[in-house]
Structures are given as C-alpha cells and as structure tokens.
PDB file of C-alpha atoms in Angstrom:
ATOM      1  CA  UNK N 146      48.368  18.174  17.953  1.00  0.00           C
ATOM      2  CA  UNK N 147      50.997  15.627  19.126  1.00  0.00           C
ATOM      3  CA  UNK N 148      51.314  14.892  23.090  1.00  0.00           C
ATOM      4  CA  UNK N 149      54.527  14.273  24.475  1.00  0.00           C
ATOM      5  CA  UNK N 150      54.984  10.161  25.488  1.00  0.00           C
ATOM      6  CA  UNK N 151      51.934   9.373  23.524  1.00  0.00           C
ATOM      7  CA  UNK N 152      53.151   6.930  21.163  1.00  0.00           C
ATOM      8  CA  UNK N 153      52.353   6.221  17.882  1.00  0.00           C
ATOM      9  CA  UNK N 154      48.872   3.605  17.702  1.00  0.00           C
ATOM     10  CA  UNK N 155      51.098   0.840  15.996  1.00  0.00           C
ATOM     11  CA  UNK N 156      53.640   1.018  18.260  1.00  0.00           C
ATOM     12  CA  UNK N 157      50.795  -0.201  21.320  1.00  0.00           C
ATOM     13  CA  UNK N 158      50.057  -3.699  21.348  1.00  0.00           C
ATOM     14  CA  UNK N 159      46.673  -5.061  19.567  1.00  0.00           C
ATOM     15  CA  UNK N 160      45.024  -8.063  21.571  1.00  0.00           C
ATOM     16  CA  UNK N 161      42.148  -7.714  19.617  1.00  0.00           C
ATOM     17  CA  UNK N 162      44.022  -8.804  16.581  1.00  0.00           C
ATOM     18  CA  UNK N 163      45.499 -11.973  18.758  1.00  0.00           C
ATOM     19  CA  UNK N 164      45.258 -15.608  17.637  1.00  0.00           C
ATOM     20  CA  UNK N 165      42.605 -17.919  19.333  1.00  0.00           C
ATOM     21  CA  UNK N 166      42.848 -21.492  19.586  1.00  0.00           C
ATOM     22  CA  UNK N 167      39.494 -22.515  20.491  1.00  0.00           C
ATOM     23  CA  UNK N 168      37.918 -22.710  17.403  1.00  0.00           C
ATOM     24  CA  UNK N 169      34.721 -21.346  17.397  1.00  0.00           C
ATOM     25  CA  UNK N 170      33.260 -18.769  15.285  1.00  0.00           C
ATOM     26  CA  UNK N 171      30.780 -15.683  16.782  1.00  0.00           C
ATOM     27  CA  UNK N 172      27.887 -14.851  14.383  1.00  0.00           C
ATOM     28  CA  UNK N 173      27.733 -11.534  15.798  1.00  0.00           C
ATOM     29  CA  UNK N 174      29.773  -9.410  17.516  1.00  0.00           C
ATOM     30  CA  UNK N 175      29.444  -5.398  17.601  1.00  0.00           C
ATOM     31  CA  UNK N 176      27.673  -2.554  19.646  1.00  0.00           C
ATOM     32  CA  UNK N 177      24.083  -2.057  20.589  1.00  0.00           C
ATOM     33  CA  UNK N 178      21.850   0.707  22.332  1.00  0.00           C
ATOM     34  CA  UNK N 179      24.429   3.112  20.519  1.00  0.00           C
ATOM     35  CA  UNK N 180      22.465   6.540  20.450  1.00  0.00           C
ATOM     36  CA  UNK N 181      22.865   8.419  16.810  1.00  0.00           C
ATOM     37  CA  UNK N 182      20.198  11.456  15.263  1.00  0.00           C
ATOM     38  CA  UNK N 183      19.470   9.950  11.788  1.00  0.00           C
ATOM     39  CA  UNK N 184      17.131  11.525   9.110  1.00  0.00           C
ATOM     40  CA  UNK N 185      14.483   9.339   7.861  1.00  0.00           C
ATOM     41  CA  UNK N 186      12.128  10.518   4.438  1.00  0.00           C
ATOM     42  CA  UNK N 187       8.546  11.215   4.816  1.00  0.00           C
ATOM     43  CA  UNK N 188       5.694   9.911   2.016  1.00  0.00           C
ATOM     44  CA  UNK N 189       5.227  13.729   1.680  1.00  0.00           C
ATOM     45  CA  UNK N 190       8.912  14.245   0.324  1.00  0.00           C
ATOM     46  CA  UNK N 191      10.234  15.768   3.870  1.00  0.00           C
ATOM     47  CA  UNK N 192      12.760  14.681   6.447  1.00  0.00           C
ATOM     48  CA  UNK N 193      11.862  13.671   9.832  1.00  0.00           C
ATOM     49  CA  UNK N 194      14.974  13.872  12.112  1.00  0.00           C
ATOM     50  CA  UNK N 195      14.782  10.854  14.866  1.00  0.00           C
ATOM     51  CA  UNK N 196      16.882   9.977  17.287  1.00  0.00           C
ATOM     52  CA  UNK N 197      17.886   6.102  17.350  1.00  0.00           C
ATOM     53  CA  UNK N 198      19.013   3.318  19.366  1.00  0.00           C
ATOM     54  CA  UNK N 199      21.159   1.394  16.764  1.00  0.00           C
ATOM     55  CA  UNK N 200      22.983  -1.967  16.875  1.00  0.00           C
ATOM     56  CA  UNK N 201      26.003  -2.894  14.409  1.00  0.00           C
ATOM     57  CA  UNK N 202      27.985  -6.528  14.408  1.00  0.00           C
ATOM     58  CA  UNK N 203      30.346  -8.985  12.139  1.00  0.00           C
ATOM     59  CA  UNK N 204      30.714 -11.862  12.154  1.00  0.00           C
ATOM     60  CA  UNK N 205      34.404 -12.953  14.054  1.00  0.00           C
ATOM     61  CA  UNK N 206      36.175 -15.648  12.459  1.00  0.00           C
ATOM     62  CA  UNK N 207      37.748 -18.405  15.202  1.00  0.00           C
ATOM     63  CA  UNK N 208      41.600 -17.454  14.783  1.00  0.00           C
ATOM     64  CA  UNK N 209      40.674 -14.084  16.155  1.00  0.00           C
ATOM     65  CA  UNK N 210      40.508 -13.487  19.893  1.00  0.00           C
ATOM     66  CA  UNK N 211      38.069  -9.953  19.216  1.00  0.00           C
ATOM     67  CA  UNK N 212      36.826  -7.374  16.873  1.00  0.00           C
ATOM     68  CA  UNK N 213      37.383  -3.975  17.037  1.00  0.00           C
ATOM     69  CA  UNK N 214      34.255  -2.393  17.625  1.00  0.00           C
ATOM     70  CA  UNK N 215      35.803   1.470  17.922  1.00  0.00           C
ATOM     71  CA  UNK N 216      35.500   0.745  13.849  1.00  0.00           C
ATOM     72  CA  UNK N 217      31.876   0.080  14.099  1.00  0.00           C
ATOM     73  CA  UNK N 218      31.071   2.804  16.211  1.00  0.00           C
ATOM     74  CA  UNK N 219      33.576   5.094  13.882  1.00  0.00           C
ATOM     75  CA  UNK N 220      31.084   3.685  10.955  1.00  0.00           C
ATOM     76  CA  UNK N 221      27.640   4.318  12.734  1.00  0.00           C
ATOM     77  CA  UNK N 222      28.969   8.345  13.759  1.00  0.00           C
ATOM     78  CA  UNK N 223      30.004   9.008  10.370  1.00  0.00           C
ATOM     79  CA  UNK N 224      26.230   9.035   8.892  1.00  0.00           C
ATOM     80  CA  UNK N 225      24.638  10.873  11.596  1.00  0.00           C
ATOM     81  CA  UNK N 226      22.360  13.150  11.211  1.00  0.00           C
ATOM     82  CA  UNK N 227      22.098  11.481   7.295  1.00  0.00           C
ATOM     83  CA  UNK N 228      19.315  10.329   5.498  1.00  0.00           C
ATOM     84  CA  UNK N 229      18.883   6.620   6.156  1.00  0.00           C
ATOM     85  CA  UNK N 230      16.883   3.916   4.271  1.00  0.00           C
ATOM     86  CA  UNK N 231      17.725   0.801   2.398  1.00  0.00           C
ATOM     87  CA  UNK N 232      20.467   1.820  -0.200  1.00  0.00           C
ATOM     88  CA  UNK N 233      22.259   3.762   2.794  1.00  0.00           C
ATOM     89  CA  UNK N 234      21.793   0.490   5.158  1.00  0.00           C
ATOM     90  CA  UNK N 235      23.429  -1.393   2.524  1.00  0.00           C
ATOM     91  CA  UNK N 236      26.715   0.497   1.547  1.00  0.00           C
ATOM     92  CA  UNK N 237      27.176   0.924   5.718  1.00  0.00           C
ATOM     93  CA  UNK N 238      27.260  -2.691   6.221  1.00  0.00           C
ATOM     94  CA  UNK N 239      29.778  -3.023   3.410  1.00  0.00           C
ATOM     95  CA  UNK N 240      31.956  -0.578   4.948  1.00  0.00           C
ATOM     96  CA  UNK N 241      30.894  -2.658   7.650  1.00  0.00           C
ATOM     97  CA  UNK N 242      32.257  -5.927   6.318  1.00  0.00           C
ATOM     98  CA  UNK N 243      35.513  -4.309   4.758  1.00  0.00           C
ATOM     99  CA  UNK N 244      36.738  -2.807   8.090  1.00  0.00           C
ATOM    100  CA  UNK N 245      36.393  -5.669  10.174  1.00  0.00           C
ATOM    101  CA  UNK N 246      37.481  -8.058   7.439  1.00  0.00           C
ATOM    102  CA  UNK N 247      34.650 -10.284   8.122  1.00  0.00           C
ATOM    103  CA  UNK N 248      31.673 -12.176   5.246  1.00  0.00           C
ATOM    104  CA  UNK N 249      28.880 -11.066   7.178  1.00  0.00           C
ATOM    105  CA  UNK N 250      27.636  -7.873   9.146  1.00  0.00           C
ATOM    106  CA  UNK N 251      24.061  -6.786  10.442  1.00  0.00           C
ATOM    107  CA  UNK N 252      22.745  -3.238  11.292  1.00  0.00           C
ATOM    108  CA  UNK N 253      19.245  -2.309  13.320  1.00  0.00           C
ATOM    109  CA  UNK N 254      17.788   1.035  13.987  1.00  0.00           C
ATOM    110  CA  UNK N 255      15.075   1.332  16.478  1.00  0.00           C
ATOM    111  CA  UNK N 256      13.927   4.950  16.587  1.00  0.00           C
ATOM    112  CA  UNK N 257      10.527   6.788  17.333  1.00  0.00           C
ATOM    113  CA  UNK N 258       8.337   8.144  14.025  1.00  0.00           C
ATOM    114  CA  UNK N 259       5.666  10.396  14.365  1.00  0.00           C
ATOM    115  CA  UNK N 260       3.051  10.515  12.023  1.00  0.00           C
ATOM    116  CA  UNK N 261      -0.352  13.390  12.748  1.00  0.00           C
ATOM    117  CA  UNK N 262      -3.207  11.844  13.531  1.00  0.00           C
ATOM    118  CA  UNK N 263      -6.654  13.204  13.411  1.00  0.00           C
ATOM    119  CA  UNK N 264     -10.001  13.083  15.559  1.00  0.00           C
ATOM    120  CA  UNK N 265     -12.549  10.810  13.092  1.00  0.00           C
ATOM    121  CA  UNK N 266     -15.604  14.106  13.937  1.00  0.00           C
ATOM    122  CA  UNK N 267     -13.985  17.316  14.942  1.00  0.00           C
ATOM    123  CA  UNK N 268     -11.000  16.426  12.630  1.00  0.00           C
ATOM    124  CA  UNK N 269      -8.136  17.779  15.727  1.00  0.00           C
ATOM    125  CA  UNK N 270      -4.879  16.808  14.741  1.00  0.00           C
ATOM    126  CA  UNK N 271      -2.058  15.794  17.353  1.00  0.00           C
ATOM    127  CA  UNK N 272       1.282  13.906  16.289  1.00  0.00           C
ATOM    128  CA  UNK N 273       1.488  10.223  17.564  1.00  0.00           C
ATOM    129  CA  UNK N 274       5.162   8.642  17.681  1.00  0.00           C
ATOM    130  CA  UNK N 275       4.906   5.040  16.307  1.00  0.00           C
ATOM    131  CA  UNK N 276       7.823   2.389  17.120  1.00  0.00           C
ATOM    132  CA  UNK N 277       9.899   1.967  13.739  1.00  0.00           C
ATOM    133  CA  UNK N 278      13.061  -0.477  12.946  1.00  0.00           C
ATOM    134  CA  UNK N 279      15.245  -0.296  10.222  1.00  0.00           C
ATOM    135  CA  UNK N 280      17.304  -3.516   9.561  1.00  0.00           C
ATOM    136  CA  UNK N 281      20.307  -4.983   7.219  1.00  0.00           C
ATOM    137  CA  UNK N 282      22.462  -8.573   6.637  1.00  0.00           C
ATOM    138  CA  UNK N 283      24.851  -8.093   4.465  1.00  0.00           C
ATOM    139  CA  UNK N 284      26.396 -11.509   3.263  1.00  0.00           C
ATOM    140  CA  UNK N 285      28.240 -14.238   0.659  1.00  0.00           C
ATOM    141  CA  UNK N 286      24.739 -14.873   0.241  1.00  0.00           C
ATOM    142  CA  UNK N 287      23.717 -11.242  -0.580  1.00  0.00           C
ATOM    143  CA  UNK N 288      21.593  -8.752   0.952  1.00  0.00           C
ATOM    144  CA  UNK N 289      18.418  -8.520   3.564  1.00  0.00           C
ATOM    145  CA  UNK N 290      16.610  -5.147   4.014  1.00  0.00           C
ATOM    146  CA  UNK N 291      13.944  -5.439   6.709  1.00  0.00           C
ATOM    147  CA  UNK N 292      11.418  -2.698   7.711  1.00  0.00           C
ATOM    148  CA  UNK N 293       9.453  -3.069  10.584  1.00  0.00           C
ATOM    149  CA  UNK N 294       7.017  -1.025  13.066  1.00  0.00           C
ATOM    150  CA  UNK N 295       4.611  -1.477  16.146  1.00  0.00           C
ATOM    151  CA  UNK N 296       1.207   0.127  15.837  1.00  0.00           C
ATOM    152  CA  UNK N 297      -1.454   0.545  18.485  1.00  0.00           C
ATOM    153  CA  UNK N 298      -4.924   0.017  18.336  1.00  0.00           C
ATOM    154  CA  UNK N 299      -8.223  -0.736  19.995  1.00  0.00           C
ATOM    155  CA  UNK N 300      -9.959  -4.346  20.290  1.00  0.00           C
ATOM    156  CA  UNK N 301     -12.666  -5.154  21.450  1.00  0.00           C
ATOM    157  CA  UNK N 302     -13.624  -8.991  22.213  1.00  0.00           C
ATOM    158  CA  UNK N 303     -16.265 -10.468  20.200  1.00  0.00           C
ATOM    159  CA  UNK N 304     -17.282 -12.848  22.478  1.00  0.00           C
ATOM    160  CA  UNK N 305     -17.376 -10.806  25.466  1.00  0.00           C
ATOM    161  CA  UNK N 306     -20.176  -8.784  23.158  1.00  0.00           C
ATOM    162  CA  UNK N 307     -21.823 -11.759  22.224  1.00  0.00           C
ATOM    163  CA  UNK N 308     -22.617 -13.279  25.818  1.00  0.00           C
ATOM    164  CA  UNK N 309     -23.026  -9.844  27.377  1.00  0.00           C
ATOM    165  CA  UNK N 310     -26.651  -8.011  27.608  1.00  0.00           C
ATOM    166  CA  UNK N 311     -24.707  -4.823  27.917  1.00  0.00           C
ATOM    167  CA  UNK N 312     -21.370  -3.471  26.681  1.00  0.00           C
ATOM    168  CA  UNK N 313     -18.325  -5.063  25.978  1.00  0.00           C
ATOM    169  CA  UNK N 314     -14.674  -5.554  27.283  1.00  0.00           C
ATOM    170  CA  UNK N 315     -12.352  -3.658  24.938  1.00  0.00           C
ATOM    171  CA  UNK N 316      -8.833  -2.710  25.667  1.00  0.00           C
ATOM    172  CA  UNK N 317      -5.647  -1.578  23.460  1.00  0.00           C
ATOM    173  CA  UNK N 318      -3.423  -3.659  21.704  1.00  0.00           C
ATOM    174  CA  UNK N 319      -0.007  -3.469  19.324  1.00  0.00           C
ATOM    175  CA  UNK N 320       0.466  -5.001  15.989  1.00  0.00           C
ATOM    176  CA  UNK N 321       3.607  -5.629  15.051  1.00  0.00           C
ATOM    177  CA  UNK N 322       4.461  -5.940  10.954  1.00  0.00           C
ATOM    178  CA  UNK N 323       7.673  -6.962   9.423  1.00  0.00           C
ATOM    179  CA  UNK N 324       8.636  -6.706   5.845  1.00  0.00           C
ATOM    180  CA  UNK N 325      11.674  -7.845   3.551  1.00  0.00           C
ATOM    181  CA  UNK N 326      11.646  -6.050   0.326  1.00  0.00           C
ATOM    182  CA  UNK N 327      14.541  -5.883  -2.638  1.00  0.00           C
ATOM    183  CA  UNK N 328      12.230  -3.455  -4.470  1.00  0.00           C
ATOM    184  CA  UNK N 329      13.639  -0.286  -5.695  1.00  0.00           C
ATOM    185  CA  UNK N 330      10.969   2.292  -4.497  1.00  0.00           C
ATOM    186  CA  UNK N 331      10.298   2.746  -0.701  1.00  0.00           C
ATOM    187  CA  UNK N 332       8.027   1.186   0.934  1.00  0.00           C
ATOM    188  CA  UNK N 333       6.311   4.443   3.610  1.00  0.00           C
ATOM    189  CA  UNK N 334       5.589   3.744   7.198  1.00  0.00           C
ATOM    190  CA  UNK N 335       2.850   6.104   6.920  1.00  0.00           C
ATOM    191  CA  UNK N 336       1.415   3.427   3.758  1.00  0.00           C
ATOM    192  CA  UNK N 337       1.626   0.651   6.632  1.00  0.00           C
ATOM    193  CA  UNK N 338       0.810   2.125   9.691  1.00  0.00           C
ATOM    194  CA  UNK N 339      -2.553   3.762   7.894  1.00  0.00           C
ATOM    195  CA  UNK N 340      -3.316   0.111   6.735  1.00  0.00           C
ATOM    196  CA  UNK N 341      -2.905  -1.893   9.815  1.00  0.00           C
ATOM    197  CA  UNK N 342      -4.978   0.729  12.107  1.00  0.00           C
ATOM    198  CA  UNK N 343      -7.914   0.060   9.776  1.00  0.00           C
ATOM    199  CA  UNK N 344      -8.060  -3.924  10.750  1.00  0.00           C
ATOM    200  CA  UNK N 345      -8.093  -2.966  14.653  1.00  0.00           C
ATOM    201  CA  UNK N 346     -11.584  -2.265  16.369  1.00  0.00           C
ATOM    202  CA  UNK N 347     -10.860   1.056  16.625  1.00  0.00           C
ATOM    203  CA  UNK N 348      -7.935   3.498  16.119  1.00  0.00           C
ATOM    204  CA  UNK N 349      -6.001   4.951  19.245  1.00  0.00           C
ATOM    205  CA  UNK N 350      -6.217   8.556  18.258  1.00  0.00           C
ATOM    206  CA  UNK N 351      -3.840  11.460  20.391  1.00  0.00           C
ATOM    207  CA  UNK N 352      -6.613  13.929  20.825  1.00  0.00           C
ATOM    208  CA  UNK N 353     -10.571  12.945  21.644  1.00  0.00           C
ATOM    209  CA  UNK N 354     -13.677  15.252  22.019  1.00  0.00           C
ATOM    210  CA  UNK N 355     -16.726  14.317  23.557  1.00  0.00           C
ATOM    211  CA  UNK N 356     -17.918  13.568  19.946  1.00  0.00           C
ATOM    212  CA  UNK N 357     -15.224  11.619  19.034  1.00  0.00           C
ATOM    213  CA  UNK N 358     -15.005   9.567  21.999  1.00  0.00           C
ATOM    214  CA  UNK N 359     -18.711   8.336  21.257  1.00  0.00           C
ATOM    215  CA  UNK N 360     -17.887   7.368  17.695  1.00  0.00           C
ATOM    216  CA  UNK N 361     -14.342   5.765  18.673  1.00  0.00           C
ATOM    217  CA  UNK N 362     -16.568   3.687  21.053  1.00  0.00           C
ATOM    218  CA  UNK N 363     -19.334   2.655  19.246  1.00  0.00           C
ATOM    219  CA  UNK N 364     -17.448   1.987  16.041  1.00  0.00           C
ATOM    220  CA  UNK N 365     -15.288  -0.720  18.326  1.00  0.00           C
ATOM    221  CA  UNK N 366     -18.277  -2.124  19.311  1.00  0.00           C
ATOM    222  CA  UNK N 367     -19.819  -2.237  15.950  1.00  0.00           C
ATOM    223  CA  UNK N 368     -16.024  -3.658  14.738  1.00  0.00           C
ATOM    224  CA  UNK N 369     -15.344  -6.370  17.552  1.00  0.00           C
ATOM    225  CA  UNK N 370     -12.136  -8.383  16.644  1.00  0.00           C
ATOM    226  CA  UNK N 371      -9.966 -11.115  18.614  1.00  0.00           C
ATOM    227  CA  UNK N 372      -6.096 -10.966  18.038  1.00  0.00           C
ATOM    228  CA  UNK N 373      -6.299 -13.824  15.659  1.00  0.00           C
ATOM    229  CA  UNK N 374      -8.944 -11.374  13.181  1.00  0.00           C
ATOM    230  CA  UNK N 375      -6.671  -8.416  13.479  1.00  0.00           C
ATOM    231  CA  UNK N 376      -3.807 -10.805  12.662  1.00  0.00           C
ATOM    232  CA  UNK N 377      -5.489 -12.266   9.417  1.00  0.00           C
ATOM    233  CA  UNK N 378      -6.884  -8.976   8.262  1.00  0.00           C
ATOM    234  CA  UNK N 379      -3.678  -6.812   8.398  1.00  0.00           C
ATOM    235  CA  UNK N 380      -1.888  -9.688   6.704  1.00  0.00           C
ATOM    236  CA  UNK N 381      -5.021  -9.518   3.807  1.00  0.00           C
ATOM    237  CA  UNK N 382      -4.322  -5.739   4.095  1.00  0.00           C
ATOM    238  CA  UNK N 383      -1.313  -5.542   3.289  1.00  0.00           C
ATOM    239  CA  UNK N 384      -1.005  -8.883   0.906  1.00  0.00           C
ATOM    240  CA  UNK N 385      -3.849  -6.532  -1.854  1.00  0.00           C
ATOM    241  CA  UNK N 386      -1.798  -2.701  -0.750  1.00  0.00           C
ATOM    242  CA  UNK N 387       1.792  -3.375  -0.651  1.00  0.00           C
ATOM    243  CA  UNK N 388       3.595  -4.496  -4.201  1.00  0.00           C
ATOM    244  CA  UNK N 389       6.882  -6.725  -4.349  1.00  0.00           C
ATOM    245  CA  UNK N 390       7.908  -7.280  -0.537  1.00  0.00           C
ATOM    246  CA  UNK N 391       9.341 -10.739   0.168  1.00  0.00           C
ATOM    247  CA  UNK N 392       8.143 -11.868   3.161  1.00  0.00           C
ATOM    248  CA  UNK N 393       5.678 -10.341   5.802  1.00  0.00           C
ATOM    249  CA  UNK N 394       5.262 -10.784   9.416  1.00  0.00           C
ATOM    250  CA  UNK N 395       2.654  -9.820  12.098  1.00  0.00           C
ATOM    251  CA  UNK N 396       1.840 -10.103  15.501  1.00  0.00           C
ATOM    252  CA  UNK N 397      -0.656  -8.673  17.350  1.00  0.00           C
ATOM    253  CA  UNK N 398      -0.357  -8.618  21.368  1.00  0.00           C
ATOM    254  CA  UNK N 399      -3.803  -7.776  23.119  1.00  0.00           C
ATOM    255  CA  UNK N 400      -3.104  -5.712  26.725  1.00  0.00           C
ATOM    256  CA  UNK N 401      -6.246  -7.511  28.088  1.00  0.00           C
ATOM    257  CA  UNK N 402      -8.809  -5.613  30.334  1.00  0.00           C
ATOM    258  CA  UNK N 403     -10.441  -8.356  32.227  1.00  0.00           C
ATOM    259  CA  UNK N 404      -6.992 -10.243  32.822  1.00  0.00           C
ATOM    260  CA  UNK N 405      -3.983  -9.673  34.526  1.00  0.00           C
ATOM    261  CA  UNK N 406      -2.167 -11.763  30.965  1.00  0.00           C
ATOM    262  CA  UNK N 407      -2.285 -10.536  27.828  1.00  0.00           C
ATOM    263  CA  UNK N 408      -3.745 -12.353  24.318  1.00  0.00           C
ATOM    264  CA  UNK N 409      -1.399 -12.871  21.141  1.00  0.00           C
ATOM    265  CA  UNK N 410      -1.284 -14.245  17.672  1.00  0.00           C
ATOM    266  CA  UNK N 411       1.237 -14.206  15.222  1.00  0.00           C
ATOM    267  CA  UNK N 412       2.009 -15.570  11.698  1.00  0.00           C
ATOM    268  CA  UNK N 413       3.989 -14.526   8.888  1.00  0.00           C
ATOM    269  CA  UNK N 414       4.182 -15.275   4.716  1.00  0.00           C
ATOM    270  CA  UNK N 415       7.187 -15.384   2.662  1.00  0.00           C
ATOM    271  CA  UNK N 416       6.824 -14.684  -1.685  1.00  0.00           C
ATOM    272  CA  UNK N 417      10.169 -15.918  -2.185  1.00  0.00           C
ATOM    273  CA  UNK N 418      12.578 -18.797  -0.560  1.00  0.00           C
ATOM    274  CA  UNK N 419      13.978 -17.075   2.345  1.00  0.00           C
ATOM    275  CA  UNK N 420      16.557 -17.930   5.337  1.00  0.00           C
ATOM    276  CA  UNK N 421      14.020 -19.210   7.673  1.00  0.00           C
ATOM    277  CA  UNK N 422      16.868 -19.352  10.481  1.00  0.00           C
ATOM    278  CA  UNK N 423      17.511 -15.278  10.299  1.00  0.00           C
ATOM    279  CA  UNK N 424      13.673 -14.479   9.904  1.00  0.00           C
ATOM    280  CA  UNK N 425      13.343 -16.050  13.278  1.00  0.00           C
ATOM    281  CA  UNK N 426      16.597 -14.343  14.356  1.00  0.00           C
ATOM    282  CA  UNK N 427      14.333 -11.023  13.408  1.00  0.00           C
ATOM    283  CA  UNK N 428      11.332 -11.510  15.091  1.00  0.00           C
ATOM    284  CA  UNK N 429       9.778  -8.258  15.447  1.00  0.00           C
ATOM    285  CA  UNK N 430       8.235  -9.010  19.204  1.00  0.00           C
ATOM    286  CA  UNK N 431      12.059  -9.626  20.404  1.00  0.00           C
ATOM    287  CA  UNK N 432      13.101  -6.416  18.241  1.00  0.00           C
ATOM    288  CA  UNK N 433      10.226  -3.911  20.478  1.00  0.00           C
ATOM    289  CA  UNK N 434      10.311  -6.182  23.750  1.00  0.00           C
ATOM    290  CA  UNK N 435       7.319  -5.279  25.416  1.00  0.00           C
ATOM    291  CA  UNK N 436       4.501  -3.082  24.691  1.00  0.00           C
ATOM    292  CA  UNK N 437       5.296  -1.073  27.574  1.00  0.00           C
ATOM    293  CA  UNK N 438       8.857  -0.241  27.136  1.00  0.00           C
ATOM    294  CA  UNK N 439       9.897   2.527  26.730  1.00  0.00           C
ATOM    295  CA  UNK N 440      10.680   4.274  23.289  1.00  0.00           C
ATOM    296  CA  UNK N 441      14.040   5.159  21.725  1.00  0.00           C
TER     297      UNK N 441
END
C-alpha cells in the first residue's frame, strides 16, 4: 500500500553510507539485548522453545561513517522462532557479512534452558532453567562456534570442615564452562550440565523432602571442595566425556556464606592453536555478568 508524499527509500538521503575521514576501523558494531523466541534441540530429539537476548555486529571499515543495523535486526527476525545451533549460527553471520559488506561479523544468544531435575531419595522431579549462550565469528580467517552455560551447585569448604569440631560452612556457587568445537555432531547442554554438577559438593536440586535434604547435606559434607577443586575436576570431567572440542573454559564463582566477598577460580585449555585475543574477548564471566542477574 503506497502513502501519498512518502517517497521512494532511495530518493531519502543515507548518512550511514557517508564517507569518514578519521580513519579508524570499529571491530564491532551491531545490536544487543534484542529479544527473539528461538528453538533450541533437546538430547532427547525434542525442541525446547526459549526466549533470547541476542547480540549481532560487523565489523565497520574507516571510510564509513555507520552501519546499518535495521539489516541486522531484519537478519536476527527472520529466524525466529527457528531451530538454532551451530550450522544455523554460521549461514546467519554470512548473511551477516554479505549485507553489511563487511570481513567479519559475530552473533551471541543468551537464553534460559531448562533441563528436569530430580530429588537424589524420593526421585520428585521439578524443571530447573540453566543460563545457556550460543556464540559465532565469522571471518577471512574462518569460523568460531562457541557454546557456553552457567551451572549452580553446592560447596562446601574443606577447611572450614577440617578446623571445625562441628559442621561446616557450605554455600552455593556457579560454574561457568565454555567450549569451541568444529565437530559435526552436537555437543548437548544436558551432556555438560549433568557432568559439571557431579564435581560440585552437592547438586542444587528444585524440589527437596525431608529425606533428601539430609542426603544433599551430608553428601556435601562427605564431598567438601574449594573453587580451585571444582575448577580442576570439571575441567578432568569434561577433558575424559566430551570428544573433539577445541578449547575449554571454566570458572567457578563461590557466593560465600561466612563473607560478605565471594571466592573464584578460573582456567581454561585449548587442543588446537586458537585466537587467544577473541577467547578473552569471550570470557564466559563477562558473557553471564553476575550470578545474581537476572535471566533472559
């Protein structure tokens, strides 16, 4: 339907597309905190629909004054409510690239996965959302696929049992795991989030009886573990459970009882050369901020 004195879109004047003089080229440029219901695939062969914060940029070359990020946003609506995983990440930030004219784009989605949980003794089962991130580069120098989530457990200090005649401080904490993989098949969040609970002191489980609360609290204290043991033992974990990913990260950020700080250790592994200056660009503590904020 045509308005009357609406011109035609070439006739209006594009200052995105102007000429700059200064020089200087932006790594990225795009949209975040952009709100889009993507499908994501379940181990079990279903669908979970999510809804997800996403970010999208290019990289702007210096003779141009801005990008037009209408495209990106154009690009990001267009699979919504699709299935979304690596090969999807990757043909998006080509269209990406091509649209903008530009050697290097990036995608992240941030979105909420649940995944049921059940009581270790009466065997209840509640669904418990887990933080999840979904990211892409897509450049001259090929192409990135990270996968990342935030998982919550118990901890409960070793030395604080050690020194104490009775009890012990214990308290929750987050891991944090990052993973670059080129392989083929999938790697499942379920696959990770089921192997990094088992290295905390005790699982953080939706729905407790009386029965289960004693064994979730003596099995912590039979399990004590600092930050730097969970750390360690979900990078072991995964290192012997999880075939042909490239590089690995983990943190693990302790919500201390007896302190008004919190505890933290982090390291990360790499199987193949990899650009150390965009692994630190994707740390996964800057990608989830802090424990306590809240979910997309």
């Amino acid at each position: 339907m045509k308005h009357p004195g609406v011109p035609h879109p070439s006739a209006l004047h594009d200052t995105h597309a102007q000429p700059d003089d200064r020089n200087v080229v932006l790594e990225r440029v795009g949209v975040t905190r952009l709100a889009i219901p993507i499908r994501i695939l379940e181990r079990s062969g279903g669908v979970q629909h999510v809804s997800a914060l996403a970010g999208i940029f290019a990289e702007l070359q210096p003779a141009l004054k801005g990008a037009h990020l209408s495209r990106l946003v154009e690009l990001m609506t267009g699979c919504a409510n699709q299935p979304i995983g690596r090969e999807e990440i990757f043909k998006m930030l080509q269209d990406a690239r091509a649209r903008l004219d530009s050697p290097c784009a990036e995608i992240n989605l941030h979105f909420g996965f649940f995944v049921p949980r059940h009581a270790p003794v009466t065997r209840l089962v509640a669904p418990q959302r887990y933080r999840c991130l979904l990211r892409g580069r897509s450049d001259a120098r090929g192409y990135v696929f990270q996968l990342g989530l935030q998982v919550p457990i118990t901890t409960l200090c070793p030395c604080s049992k050690s020194i104490s005649d009775r009890g012990a401080h214990s308290q929750r904490a987050f891991v944090s795991v990052g993973l670059t993989y080129t392989r083929a098949a999938p790697i499942w969040f379920e696959d990770l989030i089921d192997l990094v609970e088992e290295q905390g002191s005790a699982p953080v489980v939706p729905i407790l009886k009386r029965l289960d609360e004693k064994f979730v609290s003596e099995h912590a204290y039979n399990n004590p573990k600092f930050v730097e043991d969970v750390v360690r033992d979900v990078i072991i974990a995964i290192k012997q459970g999880v075939d042909g990913f490239d590089s690995l990260s983990v943190e693990c950020e302790s919500q201390e009882s007896i302190h008004a700080h919190n505890a933290y250790a982090m390291t990360r592994e790499s199987a193949v050369a990899t650009d150390d200056d965009y692994f630190d660009a994707l740390r996964w503590s800057g990608s989830f901020g802090a424990s306590s904020a809240p979910l997309p």
